Tab-separated table of C-alpha atoms in Angstrom:
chain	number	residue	atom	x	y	z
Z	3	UNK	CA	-33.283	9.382	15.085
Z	4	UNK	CA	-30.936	6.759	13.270
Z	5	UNK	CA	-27.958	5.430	15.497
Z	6	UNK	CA	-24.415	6.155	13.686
Z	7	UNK	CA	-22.503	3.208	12.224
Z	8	UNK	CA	-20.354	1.833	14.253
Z	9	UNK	CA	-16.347	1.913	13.020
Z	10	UNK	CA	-13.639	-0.111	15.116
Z	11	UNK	CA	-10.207	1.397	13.799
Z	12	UNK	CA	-6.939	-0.868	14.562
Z	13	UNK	CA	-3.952	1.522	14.378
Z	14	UNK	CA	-0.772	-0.436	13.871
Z	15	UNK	CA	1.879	-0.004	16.566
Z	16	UNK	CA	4.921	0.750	14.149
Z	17	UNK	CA	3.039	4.320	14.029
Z	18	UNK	CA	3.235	5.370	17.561
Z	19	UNK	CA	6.633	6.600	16.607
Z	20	UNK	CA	5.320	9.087	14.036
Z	21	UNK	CA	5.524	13.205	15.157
Z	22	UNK	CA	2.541	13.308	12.519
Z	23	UNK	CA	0.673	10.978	13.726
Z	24	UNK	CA	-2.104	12.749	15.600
Z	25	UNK	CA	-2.490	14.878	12.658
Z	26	UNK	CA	-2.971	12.052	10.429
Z	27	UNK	CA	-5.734	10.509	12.444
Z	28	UNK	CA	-7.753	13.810	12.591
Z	29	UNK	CA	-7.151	14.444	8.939
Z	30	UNK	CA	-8.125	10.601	8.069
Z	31	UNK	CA	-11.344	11.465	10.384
Z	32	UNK	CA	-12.003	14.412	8.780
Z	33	UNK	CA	-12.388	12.390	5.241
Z	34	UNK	CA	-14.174	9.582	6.681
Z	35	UNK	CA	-18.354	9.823	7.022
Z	36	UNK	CA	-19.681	10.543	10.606
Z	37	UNK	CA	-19.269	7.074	12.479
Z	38	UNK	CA	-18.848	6.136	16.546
Z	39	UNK	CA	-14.893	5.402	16.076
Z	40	UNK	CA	-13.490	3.093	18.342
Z	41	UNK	CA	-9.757	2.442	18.006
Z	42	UNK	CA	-7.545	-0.235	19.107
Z	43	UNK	CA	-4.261	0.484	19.469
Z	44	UNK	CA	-1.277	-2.255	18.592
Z	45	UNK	CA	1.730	-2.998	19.959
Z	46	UNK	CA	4.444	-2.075	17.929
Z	47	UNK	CA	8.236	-2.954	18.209
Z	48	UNK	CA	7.420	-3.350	22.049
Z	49	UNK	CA	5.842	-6.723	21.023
Z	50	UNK	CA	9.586	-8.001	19.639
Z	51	UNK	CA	10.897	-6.951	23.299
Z	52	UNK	CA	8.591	-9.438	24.749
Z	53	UNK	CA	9.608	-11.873	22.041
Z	54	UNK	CA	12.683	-11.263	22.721
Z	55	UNK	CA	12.297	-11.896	26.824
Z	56	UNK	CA	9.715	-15.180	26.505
Z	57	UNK	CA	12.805	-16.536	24.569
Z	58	UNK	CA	15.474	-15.337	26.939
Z	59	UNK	CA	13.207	-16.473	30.235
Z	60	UNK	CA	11.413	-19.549	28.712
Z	61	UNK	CA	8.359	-17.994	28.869
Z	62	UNK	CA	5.586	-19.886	27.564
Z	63	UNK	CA	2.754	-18.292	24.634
Z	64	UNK	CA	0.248	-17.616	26.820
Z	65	UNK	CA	2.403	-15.316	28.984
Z	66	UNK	CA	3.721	-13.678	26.008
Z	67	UNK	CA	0.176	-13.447	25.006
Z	68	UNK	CA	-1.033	-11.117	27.858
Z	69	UNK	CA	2.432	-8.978	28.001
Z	70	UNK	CA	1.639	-8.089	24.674
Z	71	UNK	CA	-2.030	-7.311	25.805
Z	72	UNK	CA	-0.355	-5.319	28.328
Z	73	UNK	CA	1.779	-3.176	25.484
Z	74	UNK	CA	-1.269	-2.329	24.028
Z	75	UNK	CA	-2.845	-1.123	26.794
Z	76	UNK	CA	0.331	1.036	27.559
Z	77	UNK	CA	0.402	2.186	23.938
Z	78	UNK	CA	-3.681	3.083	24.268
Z	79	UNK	CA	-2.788	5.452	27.184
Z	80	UNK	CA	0.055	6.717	25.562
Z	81	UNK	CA	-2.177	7.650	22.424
Z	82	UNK	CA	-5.548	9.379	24.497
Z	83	UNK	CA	-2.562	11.159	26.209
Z	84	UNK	CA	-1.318	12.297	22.757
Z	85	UNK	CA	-4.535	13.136	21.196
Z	86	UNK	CA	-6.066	15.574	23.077
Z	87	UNK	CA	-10.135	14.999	21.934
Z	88	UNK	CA	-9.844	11.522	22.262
Z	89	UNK	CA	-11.859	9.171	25.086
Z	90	UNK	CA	-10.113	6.507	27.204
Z	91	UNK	CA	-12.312	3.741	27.965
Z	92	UNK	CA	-11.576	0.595	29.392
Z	93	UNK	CA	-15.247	-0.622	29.091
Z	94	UNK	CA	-16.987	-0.866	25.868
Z	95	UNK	CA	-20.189	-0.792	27.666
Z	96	UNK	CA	-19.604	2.632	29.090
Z	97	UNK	CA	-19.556	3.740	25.319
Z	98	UNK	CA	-21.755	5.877	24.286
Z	99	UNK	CA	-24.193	5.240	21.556
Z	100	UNK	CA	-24.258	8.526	19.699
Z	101	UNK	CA	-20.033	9.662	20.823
Z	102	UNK	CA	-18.702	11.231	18.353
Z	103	UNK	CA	-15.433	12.250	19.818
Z	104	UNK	CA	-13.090	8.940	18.685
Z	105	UNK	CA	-12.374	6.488	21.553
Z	106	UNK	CA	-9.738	4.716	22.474
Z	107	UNK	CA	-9.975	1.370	23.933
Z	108	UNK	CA	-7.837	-0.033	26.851
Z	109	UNK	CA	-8.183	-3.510	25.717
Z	110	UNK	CA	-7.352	-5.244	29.359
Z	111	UNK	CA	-10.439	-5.931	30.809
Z	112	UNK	CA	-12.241	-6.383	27.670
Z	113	UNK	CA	-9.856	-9.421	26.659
Z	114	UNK	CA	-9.873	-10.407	30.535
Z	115	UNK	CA	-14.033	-10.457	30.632
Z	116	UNK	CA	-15.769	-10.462	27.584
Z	117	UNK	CA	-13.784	-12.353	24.933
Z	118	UNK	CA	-13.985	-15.786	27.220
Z	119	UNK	CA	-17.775	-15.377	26.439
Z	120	UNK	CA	-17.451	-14.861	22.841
Z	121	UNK	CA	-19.748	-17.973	20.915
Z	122	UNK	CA	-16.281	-19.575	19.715
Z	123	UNK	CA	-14.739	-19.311	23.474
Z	124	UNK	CA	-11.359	-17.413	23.930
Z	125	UNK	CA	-8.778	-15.885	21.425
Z	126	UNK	CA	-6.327	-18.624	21.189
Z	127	UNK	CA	-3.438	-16.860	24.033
Z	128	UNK	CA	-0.737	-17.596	21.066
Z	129	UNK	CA	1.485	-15.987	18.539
Z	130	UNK	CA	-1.032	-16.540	16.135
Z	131	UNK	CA	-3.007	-13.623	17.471
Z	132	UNK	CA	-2.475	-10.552	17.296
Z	133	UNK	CA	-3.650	-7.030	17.837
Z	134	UNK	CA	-5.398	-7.194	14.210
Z	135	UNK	CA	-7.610	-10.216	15.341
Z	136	UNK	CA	-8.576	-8.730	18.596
Z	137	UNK	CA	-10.176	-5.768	16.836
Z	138	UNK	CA	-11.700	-8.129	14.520
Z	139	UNK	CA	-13.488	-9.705	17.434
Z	140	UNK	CA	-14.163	-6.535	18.967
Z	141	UNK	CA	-15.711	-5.202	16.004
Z	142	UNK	CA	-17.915	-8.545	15.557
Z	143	UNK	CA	-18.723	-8.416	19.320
Z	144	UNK	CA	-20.071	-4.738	18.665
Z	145	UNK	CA	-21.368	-5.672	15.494
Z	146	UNK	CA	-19.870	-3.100	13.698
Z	147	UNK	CA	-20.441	-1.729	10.178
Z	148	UNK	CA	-17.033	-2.004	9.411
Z	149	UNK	CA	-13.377	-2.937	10.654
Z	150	UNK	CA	-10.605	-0.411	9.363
Z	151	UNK	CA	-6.932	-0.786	9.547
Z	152	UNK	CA	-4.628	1.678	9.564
Z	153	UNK	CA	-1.164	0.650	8.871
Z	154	UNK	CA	1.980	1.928	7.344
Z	155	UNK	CA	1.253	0.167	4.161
Z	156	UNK	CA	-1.321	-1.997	2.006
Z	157	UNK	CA	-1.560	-5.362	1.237
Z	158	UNK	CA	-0.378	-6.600	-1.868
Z	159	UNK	CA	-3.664	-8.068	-2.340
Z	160	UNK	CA	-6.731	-7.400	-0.096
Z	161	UNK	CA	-8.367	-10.571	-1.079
Z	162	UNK	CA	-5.616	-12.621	0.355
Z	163	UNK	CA	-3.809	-10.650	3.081
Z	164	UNK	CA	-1.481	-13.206	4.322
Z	165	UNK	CA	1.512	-11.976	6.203
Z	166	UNK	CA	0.126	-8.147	6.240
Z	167	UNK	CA	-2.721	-9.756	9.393
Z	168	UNK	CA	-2.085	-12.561	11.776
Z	169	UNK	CA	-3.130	-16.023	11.192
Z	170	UNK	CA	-6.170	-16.347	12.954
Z	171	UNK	CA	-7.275	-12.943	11.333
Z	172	UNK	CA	-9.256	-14.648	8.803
Z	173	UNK	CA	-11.297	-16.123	11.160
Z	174	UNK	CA	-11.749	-14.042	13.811
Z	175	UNK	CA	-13.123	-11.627	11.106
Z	176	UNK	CA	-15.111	-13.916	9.405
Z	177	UNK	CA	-18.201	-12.551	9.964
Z	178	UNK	CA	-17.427	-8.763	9.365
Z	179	UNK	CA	-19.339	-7.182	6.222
Z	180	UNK	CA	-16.918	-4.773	5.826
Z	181	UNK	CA	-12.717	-4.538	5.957
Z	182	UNK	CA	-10.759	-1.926	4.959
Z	183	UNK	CA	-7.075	-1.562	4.654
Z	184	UNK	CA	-5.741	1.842	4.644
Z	185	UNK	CA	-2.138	3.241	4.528
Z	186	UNK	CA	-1.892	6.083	7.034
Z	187	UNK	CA	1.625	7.453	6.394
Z	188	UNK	CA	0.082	8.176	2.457
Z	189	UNK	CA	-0.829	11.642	1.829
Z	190	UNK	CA	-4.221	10.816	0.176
Z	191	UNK	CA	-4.581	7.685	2.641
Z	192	UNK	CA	-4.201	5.155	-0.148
Z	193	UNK	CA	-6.726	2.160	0.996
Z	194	UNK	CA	-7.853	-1.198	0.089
Z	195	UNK	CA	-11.472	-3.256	0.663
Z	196	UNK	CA	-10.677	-7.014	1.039
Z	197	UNK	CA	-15.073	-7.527	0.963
């Protein structure tokens, strides 16, 4: 019996706020060939609040870096709450290797455990990551078959993403063999390969 591909799925924050936006993900799913689907869920405006405060309190990057850890994991629970068939896990080890309902991931105690034992050592706890380069180096921890994500629009060029990822994207990716960039709020889910 052949395992199924593996698919990590980064849903951009900014869509938490859509009344479609359970829909969306099924029908996406529903076009998309059988895969385990683990999805990592980003912060969203939240992420300017705590902006916003580190300014306001002096706080420094690396505290700013695990609240917005923290708004993702809120924003996780919020969407397994929303979407009825989907799995909360907190553990990627707990997943299972033929699941076929999508997952969620609580990213907490994965960034808090695993990603200090990544080869390269830690994500850098800075503004120059963000949720888009921690489900690049989920999806190269799980060596995945491809990294998808799911945003409210495309790139203008897929080759050279720039502002549409984080900075470190590039390299916390580096090793993926397959990105896609797909536009969720398009009827026909519009997408993008960058390789």
């Amino acid at each position: 019996m052949s395992r199924l591909p593996t698919r990590v799925v980064k849903l951009g924050g900014s869509l938490l706020d859509r009344a479609s936006l359970v829909g969306e993900l099924r029908r996406w799913l529903r076009r998309e060939p059988e895969a385990r689907t683990l999805i990592v869920v980003g912060g969203g405006p939240m992420i300017d609040v705590v902006a916003h405060r580190q300014k306001a309190h002096g706080l420094g990057d690396a505290a700013a870096h695990w609240l917005c850890i923290r708004v993702m994991q809120t924003n996780a629970h919020l969407l397994a709450a929303a979407w009825g068939e989907a799995v909360l896990v907190d553990d990627v080890e707990t997943w299972s290797a033929d699941a076929t309902s999508p997952t969620v991931l609580d990213p907490w105690s994965w960034m808090r455990s695993v990603d200090p034992q990544c080869v390269d050592g830690p994500l850098p706890e800075s503004w120059d990551v963000s949720s888009d380069s921690i489900a690049a180096r989920i999806a190269t921890w799980l060596c995945a078959d491809e990294l998808v994500l799911l945003k409210s629009t495309l790139p203008a060029d897929p080759s050279q993403p720039g502002d549409y990822v984080d900075p470190y994207f590039a390299r916390a990716s580096g090793s993926l063999a397959r990105i896609r960039f797909v536009d969720l709020t398009d009827a026909g889910f519009r997408e993008m390969r960058s390789r």
